[in-house]
mmCIF file of C-alpha atoms in Angstrom:
data_model
loop_
_atom_site.group_PDB
_atom_site.id
_atom_site.type_symbol
_atom_site.label_atom_id
_atom_site.label_comp_id
_atom_site.label_asym_id
_atom_site.label_seq_id
_atom_site.Cartn_x
_atom_site.Cartn_y
_atom_site.Cartn_z
ATOM 1 C CA MET A 119 29.814 79.677 89.136
ATOM 2 C CA GLN A 120 30.435 75.684 89.898
ATOM 3 C CA ILE A 121 31.431 72.913 87.265
ATOM 4 C CA ASP A 122 31.175 69.214 87.573
ATOM 5 C CA PRO A 123 33.510 67.854 85.144
ATOM 6 C CA GLY A 124 31.619 64.737 85.265
ATOM 7 C CA THR A 125 29.004 66.609 83.088
ATOM 8 C CA LEU A 126 31.462 68.043 80.486
ATOM 9 C CA ASP A 127 33.153 66.484 77.035
ATOM 10 C CA GLN A 128 37.079 65.753 77.186
ATOM 11 C CA THR A 129 37.880 68.732 75.349
ATOM 12 C CA SER A 130 36.125 71.006 77.799
ATOM 13 C CA ILE A 131 37.759 69.601 80.711
ATOM 14 C CA TYR A 132 40.935 69.908 78.943
ATOM 15 C CA LYS A 133 40.394 73.772 78.412
ATOM 16 C CA LEU A 134 39.933 74.170 82.094
ATOM 17 C CA LEU A 135 42.524 72.473 83.476
ATOM 18 C CA ILE A 136 44.948 73.573 81.290
ATOM 19 C CA SER A 137 43.913 77.331 82.068
ATOM 20 C CA SER A 138 43.682 76.562 85.880
ATOM 21 C CA VAL A 139 47.467 75.466 86.318
ATOM 22 C CA VAL A 140 48.903 78.526 85.144
ATOM 23 C CA PRO A 141 51.838 79.983 84.735
ATOM 24 C CA ARG A 142 53.855 76.728 83.745
ATOM 25 C CA PRO A 143 57.599 76.160 83.096
ATOM 26 C CA ILE A 144 58.339 74.335 80.192
ATOM 27 C CA ALA A 145 60.276 71.244 79.836
ATOM 28 C CA TRP A 146 61.730 71.254 76.567
ATOM 29 C CA VAL A 147 62.803 67.453 76.403
ATOM 30 C CA SER A 148 65.642 65.948 74.089
ATOM 31 C CA THR A 149 66.173 62.377 73.653
ATOM 32 C CA TYR A 150 67.509 59.868 70.782
ATOM 33 C CA ASP A 151 65.487 57.000 69.681
ATOM 34 C CA ALA A 152 66.594 53.605 69.590
ATOM 35 C CA ASP A 153 68.760 54.188 66.353
ATOM 36 C CA GLY A 154 70.235 57.181 67.694
ATOM 37 C CA GLY A 155 68.015 59.942 65.764
ATOM 38 C CA PRO A 156 67.438 63.355 68.217
ATOM 39 C CA ASN A 157 64.321 64.210 69.328
ATOM 40 C CA LEU A 158 62.974 67.447 71.065
ATOM 41 C CA ALA A 159 59.491 68.567 72.206
ATOM 42 C CA PRO A 160 58.233 71.016 74.858
ATOM 43 C CA PHE A 161 56.054 69.804 77.878
ATOM 44 C CA SER A 162 54.415 72.240 80.338
ATOM 45 C CA TYR A 163 52.694 69.362 82.517
ATOM 46 C CA PHE A 164 55.989 69.920 84.290
ATOM 47 C CA MET A 165 57.472 70.032 87.802
ATOM 48 C CA ALA A 166 60.216 69.917 90.387
ATOM 49 C CA ILE A 167 59.494 67.056 92.955
ATOM 50 C CA THR A 168 62.248 67.484 95.606
ATOM 51 C CA ASP A 169 66.199 68.615 95.770
ATOM 52 C CA GLN A 170 66.878 65.310 97.781
ATOM 53 C CA PRO A 171 67.865 63.731 95.178
ATOM 54 C CA PRO A 172 67.449 66.669 92.701
ATOM 55 C CA THR A 173 64.127 64.862 90.889
ATOM 56 C CA ILE A 174 61.783 66.380 88.294
ATOM 57 C CA ALA A 175 58.843 65.031 86.199
ATOM 58 C CA PHE A 176 56.903 65.687 83.491
ATOM 59 C CA SER A 177 53.641 64.187 81.822
ATOM 60 C CA CYS A 178 52.994 62.957 78.273
ATOM 61 C CA SER A 179 49.658 62.525 76.874
ATOM 62 C CA PRO A 180 48.809 60.446 73.704
ATOM 63 C CA ARG A 181 48.806 62.684 70.603
ATOM 64 C CA ALA A 182 46.049 61.863 67.793
ATOM 65 C CA SER A 183 48.473 59.341 66.032
ATOM 66 C CA GLY A 184 49.444 57.352 69.208
ATOM 67 C CA LYS A 185 52.400 57.521 71.367
ATOM 68 C CA LYS A 186 54.702 60.851 71.498
ATOM 69 C CA ASP A 187 58.101 59.899 70.594
ATOM 70 C CA THR A 188 59.489 61.263 73.560
ATOM 71 C CA LEU A 189 57.767 59.018 75.593
ATOM 72 C CA THR A 190 58.777 55.941 73.361
ATOM 73 C CA ASN A 191 62.351 57.208 73.446
ATOM 74 C CA VAL A 192 62.505 57.689 77.391
ATOM 75 C CA GLU A 193 60.973 54.044 77.889
ATOM 76 C CA ALA A 194 63.554 52.521 75.558
ATOM 77 C CA LEU A 195 66.823 54.547 76.759
ATOM 78 C CA GLY A 196 65.659 55.917 80.184
ATOM 79 C CA GLN A 197 67.652 58.784 80.001
ATOM 80 C CA PHE A 198 66.681 62.419 78.796
ATOM 81 C CA VAL A 199 67.479 65.849 79.114
ATOM 82 C CA VAL A 200 65.196 68.704 80.086
ATOM 83 C CA ASN A 201 66.454 72.093 78.762
ATOM 84 C CA ILE A 202 64.881 75.389 80.086
ATOM 85 C CA VAL A 203 63.238 77.849 77.294
ATOM 86 C CA ASP A 204 64.064 81.371 77.478
ATOM 87 C CA ASP A 205 62.566 84.510 75.479
ATOM 88 C CA ASP A 206 65.373 84.142 73.210
ATOM 89 C CA ARG A 207 64.377 80.666 72.264
ATOM 90 C CA ALA A 208 60.486 81.161 72.218
ATOM 91 C CA GLU A 209 59.989 80.746 68.605
ATOM 92 C CA GLN A 210 62.330 77.635 68.047
ATOM 93 C CA MET A 211 60.620 75.886 70.971
ATOM 94 C CA ASN A 212 56.721 76.758 69.338
ATOM 95 C CA LEU A 213 58.307 75.184 65.901
ATOM 96 C CA THR A 214 59.345 72.239 67.990
ATOM 97 C CA SER A 215 55.482 71.819 69.727
ATOM 98 C CA GLY A 216 54.340 70.583 66.381
ATOM 99 C CA GLU A 217 53.338 67.054 65.653
ATOM 100 C CA TYR A 218 55.725 65.608 62.682
ATOM 101 C CA LEU A 219 56.473 62.501 61.540
ATOM 102 C CA ARG A 220 58.797 60.422 63.754
ATOM 103 C CA GLU A 221 61.621 60.606 61.314
ATOM 104 C CA VAL A 222 61.664 64.465 61.437
ATOM 105 C CA ASP A 223 64.524 65.764 63.348
ATOM 106 C CA GLU A 224 63.427 69.042 65.436
ATOM 107 C CA PHE A 225 66.845 70.253 65.938
ATOM 108 C CA ALA A 226 67.649 70.504 62.250
ATOM 109 C CA LEU A 227 63.791 71.836 61.698
ATOM 110 C CA SER A 228 64.532 74.509 64.161
ATOM 111 C CA LYS A 229 67.759 75.239 63.488
ATOM 112 C CA LEU A 230 69.350 74.060 66.993
ATOM 113 C CA THR A 231 72.227 72.483 67.818
ATOM 114 C CA ALA A 232 71.912 68.756 69.401
ATOM 115 C CA VAL A 233 75.300 68.526 71.716
ATOM 116 C CA PRO A 234 75.799 64.893 73.370
ATOM 117 C CA ALA A 235 75.139 65.103 77.023
ATOM 118 C CA THR A 236 78.004 64.429 79.325
ATOM 119 C CA LYS A 237 76.328 61.458 81.645
ATOM 120 C CA VAL A 238 73.436 60.302 79.890
ATOM 121 C CA THR A 239 72.776 59.158 76.173
ATOM 122 C CA ALA A 240 70.357 61.900 74.953
ATOM 123 C CA PRO A 241 71.531 65.222 73.190
ATOM 124 C CA ARG A 242 71.040 68.699 74.783
ATOM 125 C CA VAL A 243 70.054 71.912 73.069
ATOM 126 C CA ALA A 244 73.408 74.142 72.868
ATOM 127 C CA GLU A 245 71.652 77.162 72.715
ATOM 128 C CA ALA A 246 69.469 76.420 76.052
ATOM 129 C CA PRO A 247 70.536 78.653 79.116
ATOM 130 C CA ILE A 248 70.110 75.665 81.416
ATOM 131 C CA SER A 249 70.173 71.679 80.566
ATOM 132 C CA MET A 250 69.655 69.172 83.082
ATOM 133 C CA GLU A 251 70.615 65.429 82.484
ATOM 134 C CA CYS A 252 68.444 62.987 83.687
ATOM 135 C CA ASN A 253 68.001 59.337 84.570
ATOM 136 C CA VAL A 254 64.608 57.870 84.652
ATOM 137 C CA VAL A 255 63.494 57.150 88.387
ATOM 138 C CA LYS A 256 59.910 55.963 87.064
ATOM 139 C CA ILE A 257 57.336 56.010 84.436
ATOM 140 C CA LEU A 258 53.847 56.121 86.039
ATOM 141 C CA PRO A 259 50.659 55.527 83.861
ATOM 142 C CA VAL A 260 47.907 58.205 85.362
ATOM 143 C CA GLY A 261 44.794 58.305 83.534
ATOM 144 C CA ARG A 262 45.586 58.699 79.657
ATOM 145 C CA ALA A 263 48.871 60.155 80.227
ATOM 146 C CA HIS A 264 52.324 58.824 81.542
ATOM 147 C CA LEU A 265 54.266 60.823 84.255
ATOM 148 C CA THR A 266 58.118 60.392 83.824
ATOM 149 C CA ILE A 267 60.223 61.070 87.231
ATOM 150 C CA GLY A 268 63.815 61.729 86.526
ATOM 151 C CA GLU A 269 66.688 62.313 88.638
ATOM 152 C CA ILE A 270 69.091 65.060 87.433
ATOM 153 C CA VAL A 271 72.809 64.041 87.192
ATOM 154 C CA HIS A 272 74.261 66.945 85.583
ATOM 155 C CA TRP A 273 73.792 70.715 85.029
ATOM 156 C CA HIS A 274 74.917 72.803 82.034
ATOM 157 C CA VAL A 275 74.224 76.431 82.779
ATOM 158 C CA ARG A 276 74.997 79.664 80.646
ATOM 159 C CA ASP A 277 77.701 81.543 82.769
ATOM 160 C CA ASP A 278 76.025 84.973 82.830
ATOM 161 C CA VAL A 279 72.842 83.624 84.340
ATOM 162 C CA TYR A 280 74.332 81.908 87.498
ATOM 163 C CA ASP A 281 74.668 84.262 90.410
ATOM 164 C CA PRO A 282 77.797 83.340 92.516
ATOM 165 C CA THR A 283 76.530 85.559 95.457
ATOM 166 C CA THR A 284 73.304 83.705 95.777
ATOM 167 C CA GLY A 285 74.295 80.052 94.156
ATOM 168 C CA ARG A 286 70.855 80.683 92.374
ATOM 169 C CA PHE A 287 70.045 81.467 88.905
ATOM 170 C CA ASP A 288 69.495 85.113 88.086
ATOM 171 C CA MET A 289 65.808 85.388 87.118
ATOM 172 C CA HIS A 290 66.389 88.759 85.482
ATOM 173 C CA ARG A 291 68.969 87.357 83.158
ATOM 174 C CA LEU A 292 67.248 83.822 82.708
ATOM 175 C CA LYS A 293 64.195 85.668 81.244
ATOM 176 C CA PRO A 294 62.265 82.182 81.353
ATOM 177 C CA LEU A 295 59.066 81.687 79.557
ATOM 178 C CA GLY A 296 55.975 80.873 81.033
ATOM 179 C CA ARG A 297 53.178 78.868 79.350
ATOM 180 C CA LEU A 298 49.586 79.754 79.894
ATOM 181 C CA THR A 299 46.641 78.249 77.712
ATOM 182 C CA GLY A 300 45.628 78.042 74.079
ATOM 183 C CA ASN A 301 48.450 80.088 72.102
ATOM 184 C CA LEU A 302 49.392 82.174 74.879
ATOM 185 C CA TYR A 303 52.481 82.338 76.541
ATOM 186 C CA SER A 304 54.059 84.863 79.409
ATOM 187 C CA HIS A 305 56.982 86.868 79.790
ATOM 188 C CA ILE A 306 58.401 86.793 83.262
ATOM 189 C CA HIS A 307 59.812 90.336 83.497
ATOM 190 C CA GLN A 308 57.295 91.806 86.324
ATOM 191 C CA ILE A 309 59.342 90.458 89.301
ATOM 192 C CA PHE A 310 58.568 91.600 92.280
ATOM 193 C CA GLU A 311 59.839 90.299 96.232
ATOM 194 C CA MET A 312 57.970 89.297 99.122
ATOM 195 C CA LYS A 313 59.833 88.021 102.077
ATOM 196 C CA ARG A 314 58.669 85.295 104.325
ATOM 197 C CA PRO A 315 56.513 85.888 107.301
ATOM 198 C CA ASN A 316 59.101 84.345 109.642
ATOM 199 C CA PRO A 317 62.062 83.050 107.929
ATOM 200 C CA ASP A 318 63.765 82.204 111.282
ATOM 201 C CA TYR A 319 60.760 80.039 112.737
ATOM 202 C CA ARG A 320 61.828 76.469 113.533
ATOM 203 C CA GLY A 321 58.755 75.351 115.454
ATOM 204 C CA MET B 304 79.859 75.825 82.924
ATOM 205 C CA GLN B 305 78.927 72.368 84.105
ATOM 206 C CA ILE B 306 77.530 71.391 87.768
ATOM 207 C CA ASP B 307 77.847 67.963 88.965
ATOM 208 C CA PRO B 308 75.063 67.697 91.849
ATOM 209 C CA GLY B 309 76.952 64.886 93.433
ATOM 210 C CA THR B 310 79.821 67.296 94.465
ATOM 211 C CA LEU B 311 77.329 69.773 96.330
ATOM 212 C CA ASP B 312 75.803 69.976 99.883
ATOM 213 C CA GLN B 313 72.124 69.878 99.999
ATOM 214 C CA THR B 314 71.106 73.682 99.893
ATOM 215 C CA SER B 315 73.224 74.285 96.946
ATOM 216 C CA ILE B 316 71.145 71.588 95.152
ATOM 217 C CA TYR B 317 67.879 73.021 96.403
ATOM 218 C CA LYS B 318 69.002 76.333 95.101
ATOM 219 C CA LEU B 319 69.878 75.241 91.846
ATOM 220 C CA LEU B 320 66.748 73.139 91.368
ATOM 221 C CA ILE B 321 64.229 75.914 92.686
ATOM 222 C CA SER B 322 65.574 78.486 89.994
ATOM 223 C CA SER B 323 65.795 75.969 87.136
ATOM 224 C CA VAL B 324 62.271 75.048 87.210
ATOM 225 C CA VAL B 325 60.464 78.404 86.717
ATOM 226 C CA PRO B 326 58.040 80.465 86.594
ATOM 227 C CA ARG B 327 55.788 77.814 88.499
ATOM 228 C CA PRO B 328 52.129 77.576 89.052
ATOM 229 C CA ILE B 329 51.351 77.905 93.110
ATOM 230 C CA ALA B 330 48.701 75.360 94.472
ATOM 231 C CA TRP B 331 47.048 76.584 97.636
ATOM 232 C CA VAL B 332 46.189 73.928 99.254
ATOM 233 C CA SER B 333 43.419 73.835 102.051
ATOM 234 C CA THR B 334 42.823 70.973 104.084
ATOM 235 C CA TYR B 335 40.901 69.827 107.494
ATOM 236 C CA ASP B 336 42.888 67.702 110.148
ATOM 237 C CA ALA B 337 41.653 64.908 111.638
ATOM 238 C CA ASP B 338 39.574 67.385 114.520
ATOM 239 C CA GLY B 339 38.309 69.571 111.674
ATOM 240 C CA GLY B 340 40.534 72.404 111.811
ATOM 241 C CA PRO B 341 41.452 73.897 108.799
ATOM 242 C CA ASN B 342 44.858 74.155 107.191
ATOM 243 C CA LEU B 343 46.035 76.341 104.293
ATOM 244 C CA ALA B 344 49.698 76.269 102.713
ATOM 245 C CA PRO B 345 51.267 76.872 99.552
ATOM 246 C CA PHE B 346 53.109 74.911 97.222
ATOM 247 C CA SER B 347 54.947 75.550 93.983
ATOM 248 C CA TYR B 348 56.276 72.006 93.309
ATOM 249 C CA PHE B 349 52.890 71.595 91.270
ATOM 250 C CA MET B 350 51.945 70.235 88.125
ATOM 251 C CA ALA B 351 48.787 69.326 85.839
ATOM 252 C CA ILE B 352 49.078 65.478 84.828
ATOM 253 C CA THR B 353 46.081 65.139 82.650
ATOM 254 C CA ASP B 354 42.683 65.899 81.740
ATOM 255 C CA GLN B 355 41.248 62.231 81.360
ATOM 256 C CA PRO B 356 40.577 62.238 83.997
ATOM 257 C CA PRO B 357 41.384 65.774 85.673
ATOM 258 C CA THR B 358 44.508 65.167 87.540
ATOM 259 C CA ILE B 359 46.888 67.126 89.180
ATOM 260 C CA ALA B 360 49.824 66.673 91.604
ATOM 261 C CA PHE B 361 51.986 68.636 94.464
ATOM 262 C CA SER B 362 55.099 67.710 96.197
ATOM 263 C CA CYS B 363 55.552 68.066 99.907
ATOM 264 C CA SER B 364 58.966 68.029 101.259
ATOM 265 C CA PRO B 365 59.519 67.936 105.252
ATOM 266 C CA ARG B 366 59.962 71.029 106.944
ATOM 267 C CA ALA B 367 62.719 71.889 110.078
ATOM 268 C CA SER B 368 60.138 70.593 112.567
ATOM 269 C CA GLY B 369 58.785 67.067 110.561
ATOM 270 C CA LYS B 370 56.030 66.259 108.462
ATOM 271 C CA LYS B 371 53.974 69.455 107.131
ATOM 272 C CA ASP B 372 50.423 69.360 108.406
ATOM 273 C CA THR B 373 48.910 69.392 104.657
ATOM 274 C CA LEU B 374 50.639 66.039 104.184
ATOM 275 C CA THR B 375 49.362 64.748 107.251
ATOM 276 C CA ASN B 376 45.886 65.726 106.669
ATOM 277 C CA VAL B 377 45.842 64.407 103.163
ATOM 278 C CA GLU B 378 47.027 60.961 104.292
ATOM 279 C CA ALA B 379 44.524 61.027 107.170
ATOM 280 C CA LEU B 380 41.557 62.533 104.859
ATOM 281 C CA GLY B 381 42.495 61.598 101.491
ATOM 282 C CA GLN B 382 40.801 64.726 100.233
ATOM 283 C CA PHE B 383 42.070 68.396 99.477
ATOM 284 C CA VAL B 384 41.209 71.380 97.618
ATOM 285 C CA VAL B 385 44.048 73.558 95.464
ATOM 286 C CA ASN B 386 43.123 77.014 95.195
ATOM 287 C CA ILE B 387 44.640 79.210 92.500
ATOM 288 C CA VAL B 388 46.382 82.535 93.952
ATOM 289 C CA ASP B 389 46.106 85.832 91.834
ATOM 290 C CA ASP B 390 48.003 89.274 92.325
ATOM 291 C CA ASP B 391 45.133 90.309 94.938
ATOM 292 C CA ARG B 392 45.822 87.550 97.193
ATOM 293 C CA ALA B 393 49.593 87.539 96.792
ATOM 294 C CA GLU B 394 49.771 89.095 100.437
ATOM 295 C CA GLN B 395 47.586 86.710 101.915
ATOM 296 C CA MET B 396 49.211 83.545 100.226
ATOM 297 C CA ASN B 397 52.646 85.027 101.363
ATOM 298 C CA LEU B 398 51.495 84.808 105.178
ATOM 299 C CA THR B 399 50.531 81.369 104.757
ATOM 300 C CA SER B 400 53.801 80.167 103.539
ATOM 301 C CA GLY B 401 55.366 80.871 107.292
ATOM 302 C CA GLU B 402 55.958 77.466 109.445
ATOM 303 C CA TYR B 403 53.391 77.747 112.108
ATOM 304 C CA LEU B 404 52.313 75.556 115.009
ATOM 305 C CA ARG B 405 50.048 72.858 114.111
ATOM 306 C CA GLU B 406 46.826 74.915 116.004
ATOM 307 C CA VAL B 407 47.395 78.024 113.808
ATOM 308 C CA ASP B 408 44.625 78.638 111.635
ATOM 309 C CA GLU B 409 46.119 80.436 108.464
ATOM 310 C CA PHE B 410 42.693 81.177 107.322
ATOM 311 C CA ALA B 411 42.016 83.409 110.206
ATOM 312 C CA LEU B 412 45.885 84.270 110.142
ATOM 313 C CA SER B 413 45.390 85.989 106.656
ATOM 314 C CA LYS B 414 41.806 87.093 107.194
ATOM 315 C CA LEU B 415 40.341 84.483 104.536
ATOM 316 C CA THR B 416 37.024 82.776 104.289
ATOM 317 C CA ALA B 417 37.265 79.155 104.820
ATOM 318 C CA VAL B 418 33.763 77.418 103.253
ATOM 319 C CA PRO B 419 33.355 73.692 102.830
ATOM 320 C CA ALA B 420 33.875 72.233 99.831
ATOM 321 C CA THR B 421 30.943 70.715 97.958
ATOM 322 C CA LYS B 422 32.028 67.295 97.196
ATOM 323 C CA VAL B 423 35.061 66.746 99.508
ATOM 324 C CA THR B 424 35.792 66.958 103.120
ATOM 325 C CA ALA B 425 38.078 70.074 103.018
ATOM 326 C CA PRO B 426 37.657 73.588 103.158
ATOM 327 C CA ARG B 427 38.114 76.108 100.038
ATOM 328 C CA VAL B 428 39.424 79.582 99.927
ATOM 329 C CA ALA B 429 36.229 81.574 99.211
ATOM 330 C CA GLU B 430 38.344 84.617 97.974
ATOM 331 C CA ALA B 431 40.307 82.446 95.333
ATOM 332 C CA PRO B 432 39.420 83.081 91.612
ATOM 333 C CA ILE B 433 39.406 79.132 91.255
ATOM 334 C CA SER B 434 39.125 76.222 93.445
ATOM 335 C CA MET B 435 39.511 72.659 92.718
ATOM 336 C CA GLU B 436 37.874 69.764 94.858
ATOM 337 C CA CYS B 437 40.235 66.850 94.774
ATOM 338 C CA ASN B 438 40.220 63.031 95.711
ATOM 339 C CA VAL B 439 43.600 61.673 96.627
ATOM 340 C CA VAL B 440 44.679 59.218 93.919
ATOM 341 C CA LYS B 441 47.946 58.523 95.376
ATOM 342 C CA ILE B 442 50.567 59.565 97.825
ATOM 343 C CA LEU B 443 53.886 58.657 96.172
ATOM 344 C CA PRO B 444 57.363 58.791 98.393
ATOM 345 C CA VAL B 445 60.355 60.211 95.917
ATOM 346 C CA GLY B 446 63.240 60.991 97.901
ATOM 347 C CA ARG B 447 62.605 62.829 100.648
ATOM 348 C CA ALA B 448 59.579 64.181 99.642
ATOM 349 C CA HIS B 449 55.834 62.799 99.233
ATOM 350 C CA LEU B 450 54.123 63.488 95.811
ATOM 351 C CA THR B 451 50.611 63.752 96.426
ATOM 352 C CA ILE B 452 48.173 62.995 93.143
ATOM 353 C CA GLY B 453 44.842 63.837 92.977
ATOM 354 C CA GLU B 454 41.780 63.759 90.597
ATOM 355 C CA ILE B 455 39.749 67.147 90.578
ATOM 356 C CA VAL B 456 35.652 66.327 91.254
ATOM 357 C CA HIS B 457 34.790 69.901 91.309
ATOM 358 C CA TRP B 458 35.548 73.333 90.108
ATOM 359 C CA HIS B 459 34.709 76.352 91.735
ATOM 360 C CA VAL B 460 35.351 79.638 89.704
ATOM 361 C CA ARG B 461 34.744 83.063 89.948
ATOM 362 C CA ASP B 462 32.121 84.237 87.138
ATOM 363 C CA ASP B 463 34.504 86.988 85.676
ATOM 364 C CA VAL B 464 37.485 84.889 84.806
ATOM 365 C CA TYR B 465 35.459 82.282 82.718
ATOM 366 C CA ASP B 466 35.551 83.090 79.142
ATOM 367 C CA PRO B 467 32.496 81.218 77.495
ATOM 368 C CA THR B 468 33.527 82.140 74.024
ATOM 369 C CA THR B 469 36.535 79.740 74.295
ATOM 370 C CA GLY B 470 35.872 77.718 77.430
ATOM 371 C CA ARG B 471 39.082 78.740 79.003
ATOM 372 C CA PHE B 472 39.687 80.963 81.856
ATOM 373 C CA ASP B 473 40.755 84.437 80.838
ATOM 374 C CA MET B 474 44.563 85.049 81.455
ATOM 375 C CA HIS B 475 43.991 88.719 81.281
ATOM 376 C CA ARG B 476 41.107 88.661 84.406
ATOM 377 C CA LEU B 477 42.781 85.631 86.085
ATOM 378 C CA LYS B 478 45.812 87.257 86.704
ATOM 379 C CA PRO B 479 47.949 84.506 88.037
ATOM 380 C CA LEU B 480 50.916 84.659 90.291
ATOM 381 C CA GLY B 481 54.057 83.035 89.253
ATOM 382 C CA ARG B 482 56.603 81.535 91.686
ATOM 383 C CA LEU B 483 60.355 81.867 91.122
ATOM 384 C CA THR B 484 63.216 81.518 93.690
ATOM 385 C CA GLY B 485 64.213 83.107 96.795
ATOM 386 C CA ASN B 486 61.552 85.663 97.668
ATOM 387 C CA LEU B 487 60.696 86.572 94.445
ATOM 388 C CA TYR B 488 57.325 85.890 92.279
ATOM 389 C CA SER B 489 56.256 87.215 88.643
ATOM 390 C CA HIS B 490 53.024 88.984 87.715
ATOM 391 C CA ILE B 491 51.703 87.639 84.416
ATOM 392 C CA HIS B 492 50.851 90.774 82.469
ATOM 393 C CA GLN B 493 53.097 90.338 79.752
ATOM 394 C CA ILE B 494 51.003 87.787 77.633
ATOM 395 C CA PHE B 495 51.983 87.193 74.011
ATOM 396 C CA GLU B 496 50.618 84.725 71.692
ATOM 397 C CA MET B 497 52.536 82.183 69.284
ATOM 398 C CA LYS B 498 50.465 79.967 67.192
ATOM 399 C CA ARG B 499 51.354 76.224 66.848
ATOM 400 C CA PRO B 500 53.344 75.396 63.498
ATOM 401 C CA ASN B 501 50.730 72.718 62.232
ATOM 402 C CA PRO B 502 47.466 72.892 64.227
ATOM 403 C CA ASP B 503 45.770 70.692 61.576
ATOM 404 C CA TYR B 504 48.470 67.890 61.319
ATOM 405 C CA ARG B 505 47.275 64.582 62.175
ATOM 406 C CA GLY B 506 50.170 62.527 60.944
#
């Protein structure tokens, strides 16, 4: 079948797009507001862009009631933390996905610990296996969304997920959560290996 | 443990970043070069940005030998197709991840069928469950990479993955592949549901 998005209403396009780009990693973004109040919300329109310098991006669409607190905060302070969600934190992450009044502290709501970051003015989730402290590089309007691009200036990592023999995080220990569509998520336990066809090619 | 990327070499930063942002969806990007030759390559630095209008982005870093063919082609023609990779196409996708000479046709190499797209000048992978035809909105330099932002103008969907009762693609039938780190991938079969805490909130 073929689908021309120009013939569809906005909700139908939303459903097609969010179920096409799967599985998605989750950026659990923590910020302070201008008064120092902590905020925490998950975003799965999220990507790595480059390691030189280490740069990530997440996209923030307006909610029914207006601009999301996260976007207000990164615009005001220019700094944020991306925390990674593992299986053990799935339900707490989901609690923070609700739409709450601005004064609600999602850390308290979901019984998580907000710890001040090391190099940026933002809290991090103490219970997350990986936290990446970021400075805003650019906030780019794209359609009705804003794409926030940030450079990572500091990593916090739970010791057991770091594999010193590879210099990478151990996927079996990290157990990252994958976001799908609707209310669906995926565990990332069925891991398999495929070697690149020509690892030594330098043509 | 804490890690300051400013103290690390580039390879170490690469390994940290690519193992932090997981699991990643895969954009299997098909393009024509200026002479009409087809090109196909996978990119997992890939995201949805917004449904209004439907917009996605992928990031392209230079390879050892210089600019990647995909970036050369999207710069020249301003159009591309993102195909989604399912379990059944994993090995063919992996074949197209090698670095090959510019004249190599990755469709032929991996025994895939290049079909002209409907609305853009690019081929699509006939065997992919979902293909999204895109016009380039912007190519943004970010560090050593280029972020290509594209608007989706047409979807091709294998009939059995579309669920008319939800208007979404069926994750159990789609079986999308998740990218991790090193040579590791994940099957997305362990799907579970979490309902939003306040689906009716309009505060």
